[in-house]
Amino acid sequence: MKKNIAFRLAAVVGLLFSLGMAVRPGFEAGLPGAAAKGDTVDLETSRVVISSVAEKQNAIWDLAWGPDNWIWFTDQDGKLSRLNPETGEIKLLLQVKGYFRKRVGLMTFVLHPDWKKFKQVFVNYSHIDSDSVITAKLVRYNYRNGALTDPELLMEIPGYQGHNGARLVISADRKLLWATGDIVQEKKVLDPAYPNGKVLRLNLDGSIPADNPFPGSPVWCMGFRVPQGLVYTAKGNLFVAEHGDATDDEVNLLTRGGNYGWPYIAGTCDLPKEEAYCRDNHTIFPVKSWTPTIAPAGMDYYNGNISEWKNALLLTTLKTQSLRVLHLDASGTQIVSEDILFSKKFGRLRDVCVSPAGDVYIGTSNRDWNPPANFPLATDDKIIKIRRIGKVPAKDRKKAIAGENTTESGATIYASYCESCHKPDGRGVPGSFPSLVGSAKLSRSKEGFLSMVLNGGQAATGEAMPAFTFLSDRQLASLASYVRQQFAPELPELKESDFKAFRK
């Protein structure tokens, strides 16, 4: 399916056909912007109660259910804490000292699965040193007397002001898997000698396993852009969720030594350049992809007492501010349908974890560098609990509501592809994404603007604008007209024929 065709088929709820899979209607749960204690929501047959168990945190990044039946979680500003989900008590375990900003900070962690024998915590954070060099560190700590102590650096890799990833899990055979971002070094992503844009596999002491696919290399598989979700299912299948560029956010089923295509392929091989690469290289396609993009973040596997979500991947998203329920087939290798909940009700959702009782906890990330419209709230950032409290009586059950088809208006295209960076008012994010209001780049020559849109470019801030060649000439002309009317009346008028001629 061509990427511009996929855009036409995208529904308001974000459902699209991918790789021939069947898609059932999703549904929206109507919730207020901030959950009060005991908000009750009916799903299809399950009645759940939604509440905040922690508030006023700072850009929550990772959540895990601890061996003490507390939630362990990180804030991007360097804190790793424990939360009692029953009382709301929070105890600080670790404050990583360092210089953090924007997408550089404390991200992911994982607890040793043999906790009674080894009270160890593996932590990944990106750090800017005194010479302004950014690195990503993997550090092992010991848990003693309510604190994390004795840091031991296991591995250090290059970092960047963005695209660091990341997520950690430990496999049943006690190997540490670390998903790393490409740090905008696309030419090195498929080089097994380079650690970024990969899923790395290490022994728990930081050494390289002898059975890794590339001798002497920590690389397990490669070809990723910004992976932020990584989880094993009950059947032992390992899935990763990653940001795409302008198209094709993905969920992939990981295999030993696999090539997942980035930067040469986004989604499947459905563009001429991608088809040429696929002819010469074996590439693994995603089990699910999204165009327009949704910005996937944390992910967990669910098989608890909320019947609608059994045998599913729960995926949080940043751009669409929603929880995605990705239903798996009986083999646990394919995503067969998707439900979408809570869109734009809580803001950016960074991670999700599941308790042994089947309760679901979601962490928001509205106090980070790129808050959505109307956020952060005074209570942000929050950890939100979703707990099943019974069945919905048959007489009260409502049919799932399918999304309405989107249109190809300039406003819709802007909202899908431009708004998350340049914002609804076109003023961008200072120091990161440039404003479209009064921008000299928009008033320059017609050829300059066409080149920027079709070829992409690199901003002085280090942020990259993707190439929008996957959109049709008609879509691009509609987008340019909308931008001109809303933000840049000085922009030269552009027609469909202008984009068509420039491509040639």
XYZ file of C-alpha atoms in Angstrom:
504
model
C 0.000 0.000 0.000
C 1.441 3.341 -0.963
C 2.040 5.756 1.875
C -0.115 8.506 0.409
C -2.936 6.002 -0.065
C -2.556 4.956 3.564
C -3.085 8.576 4.536
C -6.390 8.687 2.707
C -7.597 5.609 4.524
C -6.575 6.771 7.994
C -9.568 7.298 10.283
C -9.969 9.823 13.076
C -9.254 7.027 15.542
C -6.066 6.164 13.670
C -7.125 2.765 12.318
C -5.704 1.716 8.977
C -5.220 -1.451 6.997
C -1.622 -2.663 7.170
C -0.136 -5.753 5.525
C -3.586 -7.113 4.750
C -4.666 -7.503 8.370
C -8.290 -7.192 9.445
C -9.097 -4.080 11.445
C -12.089 -3.846 13.734
C -13.606 -0.548 14.900
C -11.942 1.095 17.852
C -13.685 3.129 20.509
C -13.127 6.279 22.510
C -13.608 6.524 26.248
C -14.889 9.986 27.141
C -12.829 11.214 30.071
C -12.070 14.647 31.462
C -8.610 16.150 30.984
C -7.606 15.160 34.497
C -8.862 11.948 36.078
C -10.612 12.392 39.381
C -10.613 9.608 41.948
C -12.987 6.921 40.808
C -13.927 7.987 37.258
C -15.800 4.987 35.865
C -15.627 4.080 32.188
C -17.385 1.307 30.295
C -15.383 -0.481 27.638
C -17.212 -3.110 25.591
C -18.051 -5.569 28.372
C -15.675 -4.520 31.163
C -16.283 -1.652 33.552
C -13.079 0.032 34.713
C -12.286 2.775 37.185
C -9.601 5.334 36.380
C -7.713 7.371 38.944
C -4.466 9.259 39.471
C -2.106 7.536 41.910
C 0.714 10.090 41.581
C 0.806 13.709 40.437
C 3.203 16.638 39.937
C 6.063 14.534 38.621
C 8.432 15.717 35.901
C 8.314 14.020 32.482
C 7.816 10.380 33.509
C 9.736 8.049 31.216
C 9.630 4.439 32.417
C 7.318 2.405 34.666
C 7.832 -1.093 36.082
C 6.011 -3.204 38.636
C 8.527 -3.914 41.374
C 9.116 -7.062 43.460
C 7.878 -5.076 46.483
C 4.472 -4.505 44.795
C 5.324 -0.839 44.341
C 5.664 0.946 41.001
C 9.232 1.914 40.163
C 9.484 4.836 37.762
C 11.863 7.379 36.270
C 11.561 11.091 35.669
C 13.648 12.416 32.815
C 15.342 14.936 35.129
C 17.372 12.144 36.714
C 15.141 10.624 39.407
C 14.312 6.964 39.900
C 11.619 6.459 42.560
C 9.235 3.947 44.118
C 5.492 4.585 44.373
C 3.062 2.827 46.680
C 0.016 2.546 44.388
C -2.349 2.174 47.351
C -1.242 5.173 49.437
C 0.510 7.407 46.893
C 3.708 7.476 48.984
C 6.816 8.105 46.867
C 10.378 7.277 47.930
C 13.387 8.512 45.974
C 15.897 5.780 45.145
C 18.362 7.598 42.925
C 19.144 11.083 41.657
C 21.531 10.882 38.742
C 23.663 13.994 38.754
C 24.348 15.515 35.390
C 23.233 18.042 32.840
C 19.935 17.098 31.215
C 17.858 18.976 28.679
C 15.121 18.312 26.139
C 15.437 14.646 25.133
C 18.633 14.074 27.077
C 18.128 12.595 30.536
C 17.213 9.529 32.569
C 15.165 7.206 30.451
C 14.799 3.508 30.992
C 15.631 0.899 33.617
C 15.009 -2.766 34.345
C 15.132 -4.810 37.555
C 17.085 -8.066 37.825
C 14.512 -10.893 37.452
C 16.204 -12.969 40.190
C 15.619 -10.221 42.740
C 15.957 -12.360 45.859
C 19.519 -13.277 44.866
C 20.561 -10.176 42.932
C 19.059 -6.847 44.014
C 20.356 -5.072 40.935
C 18.880 -2.338 38.744
C 20.109 -1.572 35.220
C 19.695 2.093 34.235
C 20.151 3.913 30.930
C 20.519 7.682 30.751
C 21.857 10.201 28.254
C 24.206 12.804 29.640
C 25.964 16.005 28.529
C 29.430 16.332 30.043
C 31.408 19.496 30.753
C 32.757 19.504 27.193
C 29.213 19.375 25.759
C 29.740 15.789 24.565
C 26.577 13.687 24.768
C 26.798 9.995 25.594
C 24.307 7.294 26.569
C 25.334 5.193 29.554
C 24.239 1.780 30.768
C 24.886 1.554 34.505
C 24.218 -1.235 37.006
C 23.285 -0.308 40.593
C 22.803 -2.315 43.769
C 19.686 -1.799 45.862
C 20.554 -1.348 49.541
C 18.607 0.188 52.408
C 16.113 1.947 50.190
C 18.649 3.457 47.774
C 20.562 2.572 44.601
C 24.294 2.495 45.237
C 27.631 1.287 43.818
C 27.169 2.390 40.197
C 29.086 0.269 37.691
C 29.333 1.451 34.084
C 28.612 -1.512 31.812
C 28.597 0.256 28.447
C 28.750 3.751 27.005
C 27.698 4.643 23.469
C 27.365 7.885 21.480
C 24.383 10.089 22.285
C 22.728 13.122 20.752
C 20.266 15.869 21.642
C 17.534 13.613 20.244
C 16.899 10.164 18.763
C 18.491 8.363 21.734
C 15.683 5.808 22.081
C 15.591 3.909 24.461
C 14.256 0.876 26.372
C 15.651 -2.061 28.389
C 14.312 -5.590 29.005
C 15.831 -8.827 30.318
C 15.130 -12.103 28.521
C 14.244 -15.471 30.047
C 17.824 -16.632 29.408
C 19.093 -13.649 31.429
C 20.360 -11.445 28.617
C 19.970 -7.678 28.682
C 18.322 -6.184 25.560
C 18.839 -2.470 24.960
C 16.985 -0.632 22.163
C 19.003 2.379 20.987
C 18.090 5.314 18.731
C 19.882 6.225 15.530
C 21.034 9.651 16.912
C 20.596 10.996 13.358
C 23.551 8.937 12.088
C 21.585 7.175 9.391
C 24.572 5.925 7.382
C 25.751 3.874 10.383
C 22.454 2.294 11.371
C 23.098 -0.908 9.395
C 26.745 -1.184 10.440
C 27.050 -3.925 13.126
C 30.212 -2.233 14.400
C 28.157 0.824 15.428
C 25.810 0.530 18.442
C 23.085 3.043 17.529
C 19.850 2.321 15.687
C 19.999 -1.217 17.043
C 18.746 -3.625 19.652
C 21.848 -4.644 21.609
C 22.175 -7.895 23.553
C 24.524 -8.182 26.532
C 25.260 -10.484 29.415
C 24.219 -9.030 32.752
C 27.840 -8.137 33.501
C 28.037 -6.065 30.311
C 30.046 -8.586 28.301
C 29.042 -9.722 24.812
C 27.320 -13.137 24.546
C 29.171 -15.696 22.466
C 25.999 -16.551 20.501
C 25.291 -13.026 19.254
C 24.829 -12.954 15.449
C 27.833 -10.695 14.788
C 30.959 -12.062 16.543
C 32.364 -9.614 19.068
C 29.448 -7.198 18.591
C 26.613 -6.464 21.047
C 24.207 -6.032 18.099
C 21.249 -8.445 18.085
C 19.321 -6.799 15.226
C 19.385 -3.424 13.470
C 17.656 -0.883 11.273
C 15.722 1.269 13.762
C 15.143 5.002 14.104
C 13.802 5.887 17.573
C 12.696 2.760 19.461
C 10.922 3.524 22.737
C 8.897 0.346 23.351
C 10.410 -3.100 23.982
C 8.579 -6.048 25.534
C 8.423 -9.829 25.681
C 5.043 -11.557 25.462
C 3.938 -14.633 27.386
C 5.084 -16.768 24.441
C 8.562 -15.239 24.529
C 8.167 -13.104 21.410
C 10.054 -9.812 21.550
C 8.400 -6.726 20.038
C 9.817 -3.245 19.541
C 7.872 -0.025 18.846
C 9.638 2.852 17.112
C 9.067 6.298 15.666
C 9.086 6.500 11.918
C 10.205 9.608 10.089
C 7.309 11.378 8.376
C 5.632 8.020 7.679
C 5.414 4.532 9.081
C 5.759 4.388 12.805
C 6.265 0.683 13.395
C 5.898 -2.301 15.674
C 8.306 -5.085 14.740
C 8.743 -8.691 15.869
C 12.454 -9.092 16.535
C 14.601 -11.928 15.225
C 18.280 -12.733 15.654
C 20.410 -10.764 13.177
C 17.377 -9.159 11.521
C 17.590 -6.119 9.231
C 14.515 -3.902 9.722
C 15.363 -1.494 6.943
C 15.848 1.986 8.363
C 16.992 4.349 6.855
C 16.375 2.792 3.440
C 12.875 1.524 4.168
C 9.985 2.890 6.199
C 7.207 0.348 6.594
C 7.122 -1.947 3.578
C 8.851 -1.669 0.205
C 6.219 0.455 -1.519
C 8.230 3.325 -3.004
C 10.656 3.063 -5.950
C 13.816 3.608 -3.882
C 12.613 1.125 -1.277
C 11.815 -1.486 -3.906
C 15.341 -1.189 -5.286
C 16.840 -1.743 -1.834
C 14.590 -4.738 -1.138
C 15.683 -6.456 -4.331
C 19.244 -6.598 -3.025
C 18.701 -6.966 0.725
C 16.597 -9.215 2.914
C 14.486 -6.886 5.035
C 11.919 -7.699 7.707
C 8.655 -5.753 7.466
C 6.693 -4.482 10.480
C 3.714 -6.321 11.929
C 2.022 -2.931 12.226
C 2.709 0.537 10.858
C 0.975 3.910 11.025
C 0.796 6.721 8.487
C 0.154 9.468 9.589
C 2.554 8.859 12.429
C 1.465 8.490 16.068
C 4.851 8.626 17.909
C 4.848 5.255 19.709
C 6.441 5.220 23.162
C 6.348 2.580 25.935
C 4.762 -0.821 25.518
C 3.739 -3.739 27.739
C 2.033 -7.095 27.251
C -1.430 -7.610 28.721
C -3.152 -10.888 29.584
C -5.072 -9.795 32.681
C -8.693 -9.543 33.756
C -9.826 -6.793 31.361
C -11.264 -9.206 28.826
C -11.136 -6.797 25.865
C -7.368 -6.464 26.224
C -6.295 -10.080 26.762
C -3.342 -11.242 24.662
C -2.584 -7.711 23.478
C 0.251 -5.241 23.383
C -0.563 -2.006 25.199
C 1.195 0.895 23.492
C 1.335 4.523 24.645
C 1.721 7.327 22.119
C 3.004 10.882 22.275
C 1.706 12.539 19.125
C -1.823 11.139 19.241
C -1.844 11.097 23.071
C -3.605 7.733 23.162
C -3.385 4.196 24.496
C -3.340 1.625 21.701
C -4.536 -1.922 22.342
C -2.866 -4.105 19.705
C -4.564 -7.500 19.673
C -2.339 -10.496 18.866
C -3.252 -13.717 17.088
C -3.083 -17.113 18.802
C 0.573 -17.565 17.829
C 1.465 -14.203 19.376
C 3.350 -13.146 16.251
C 0.848 -10.976 14.372
C -1.250 -7.938 15.265
C -4.774 -8.590 14.028
C -6.672 -5.513 15.234
C -6.314 -2.267 17.162
C -8.382 -0.283 19.653
C -7.624 3.346 20.527
C -8.506 4.897 23.869
C -8.250 8.212 25.721
C -7.084 10.296 22.744
C -5.934 13.724 23.981
C -7.523 13.193 27.396
C -4.317 12.975 29.438
C -1.768 14.487 27.047
C 1.426 12.721 26.000
C 1.556 9.129 27.247
C 5.129 7.872 27.657
C 4.909 4.422 29.235
C 2.613 1.699 30.530
C 3.040 -1.198 32.942
C 0.792 -4.013 34.138
C 0.514 -5.356 37.677
C 0.130 -9.080 38.463
C -3.504 -8.327 39.355
C -4.166 -7.012 35.850
C -4.241 -3.312 36.748
C -2.764 -0.969 34.133
C -0.638 2.072 34.980
C 0.145 4.847 32.486
C 2.704 7.645 32.873
C 2.236 11.053 31.236
C 5.019 13.214 29.825
C 3.511 16.698 29.551
C 6.325 18.581 31.315
C 8.929 17.585 28.781
C 10.350 19.815 26.058
C 7.381 19.487 23.665
C 4.043 19.693 25.535
C 0.825 19.407 23.516
C -1.855 22.067 23.348
C -3.646 22.663 26.693
C -0.928 20.874 28.672
C 0.732 20.610 31.117
C -1.991 20.745 33.715
C -1.288 21.846 37.272
C -1.370 18.177 38.319
C 1.067 16.951 35.646
C 2.894 14.721 35.284
C 0.732 11.849 36.526
C 0.655 8.098 36.914
C -2.853 6.924 36.032
C -4.349 3.631 37.184
C -6.919 1.620 35.203
C -8.596 -1.173 37.192
C -11.417 -3.514 36.256
C -14.306 -3.379 38.721
C -16.874 -5.601 36.980
C -18.899 -6.218 33.870
C -21.049 -3.779 31.950
C -24.682 -4.920 32.192
C -25.933 -6.147 28.846
C -28.586 -3.421 28.686
C -25.907 -0.720 29.021
C -23.501 -2.024 26.396
C -22.912 0.256 23.451
C -21.716 -0.673 20.030
C -18.150 0.335 19.295
C -17.990 3.569 17.326
C -15.928 3.564 14.160
C -14.004 6.652 13.230
C -15.100 8.929 10.438
C -12.939 9.142 7.345
C -10.498 11.995 7.244
C -10.390 14.436 4.373
C -7.378 15.682 2.458
C -7.788 19.341 3.308
C -4.649 21.359 3.930
C -5.638 21.696 7.587
C -5.904 17.920 7.962
C -2.551 17.314 6.287
C -0.918 19.990 8.471
C -2.386 18.418 11.615
C -1.159 14.969 10.603
C 2.383 15.796 9.529
C 3.402 19.275 10.710
C 1.521 20.249 13.847
C 3.478 18.146 16.353
C 6.633 20.148 15.545
C 5.400 23.524 14.270
C 2.335 23.562 16.585
C -1.268 24.568 15.762
C -0.385 28.277 15.741
C 2.654 27.726 13.514
C 5.086 29.158 16.068
C 7.032 25.938 16.639
C 9.156 25.200 19.707
C 11.839 27.831 20.443
C 15.307 26.354 20.139
C 14.025 23.215 18.436
C 11.435 23.612 15.693
C 11.326 26.927 13.801
C 8.297 29.167 13.648
C 6.421 29.401 10.363
C 5.201 32.881 11.275
C 7.468 35.425 9.614
C 9.895 32.741 8.472
C 12.365 33.886 5.849
C 12.499 30.341 4.467
C 8.851 30.552 3.485
C 9.232 33.824 1.604
C 12.311 32.810 -0.372
C 12.212 31.621 -3.974
C 9.589 29.177 -5.101
C 12.305 26.653 -5.925
C 13.802 26.979 -2.458
C 10.511 26.195 -0.778
C 9.823 23.260 -3.104
C 13.259 21.843 -2.357
C 12.777 22.185 1.387
C 9.432 20.376 1.345
C 10.409 17.604 -1.059
C 14.017 17.055 0.056
C 13.834 17.896 3.756
C 16.689 19.570 5.569
C 18.609 20.119 8.784
C 17.838 23.062 11.068
C 20.540 25.021 12.899
C 19.139 23.560 16.136
C 20.046 20.054 14.958
C 16.448 19.016 14.292
C 15.826 17.409 10.909
C 12.848 18.059 8.666
C 11.907 14.921 6.730
C 11.359 14.823 2.992
C 7.678 14.768 2.090
C 8.036 13.051 -1.293
C 5.565 10.370 -0.168
C 2.703 12.917 -0.314
C 1.057 13.490 -3.662
C 1.467 16.742 -5.572
C -2.172 17.558 -4.833
C -1.663 16.997 -1.093
C 1.461 19.169 -1.063
C -0.268 21.990 -2.917
C -3.153 21.836 -0.456
C -0.703 21.912 2.462
C 1.226 24.865 1.018
C -2.013 26.778 0.492
C -3.035 26.191 4.121
C 0.366 27.296 5.473
C 0.243 30.400 3.277
C -3.249 31.367 4.450
C -2.638 30.690 8.133
C 0.956 31.683 8.831
C 2.811 33.073 5.827
C 0.875 35.298 3.410
C 4.195 36.177 1.782
C 4.713 32.557 0.695
C 4.591 32.280 -3.104
C 1.417 30.649 -4.322
C 2.128 27.058 -5.254
C 0.070 24.783 -7.456
C -0.035 21.043 -7.962
C 1.832 21.515 -11.249
C 4.723 23.255 -9.420
C 5.377 20.212 -7.262
C 4.975 17.881 -10.213
C 7.482 19.834 -12.314
C 10.017 20.085 -9.460
C 9.996 16.314 -8.930
C 10.996 15.820 -12.544
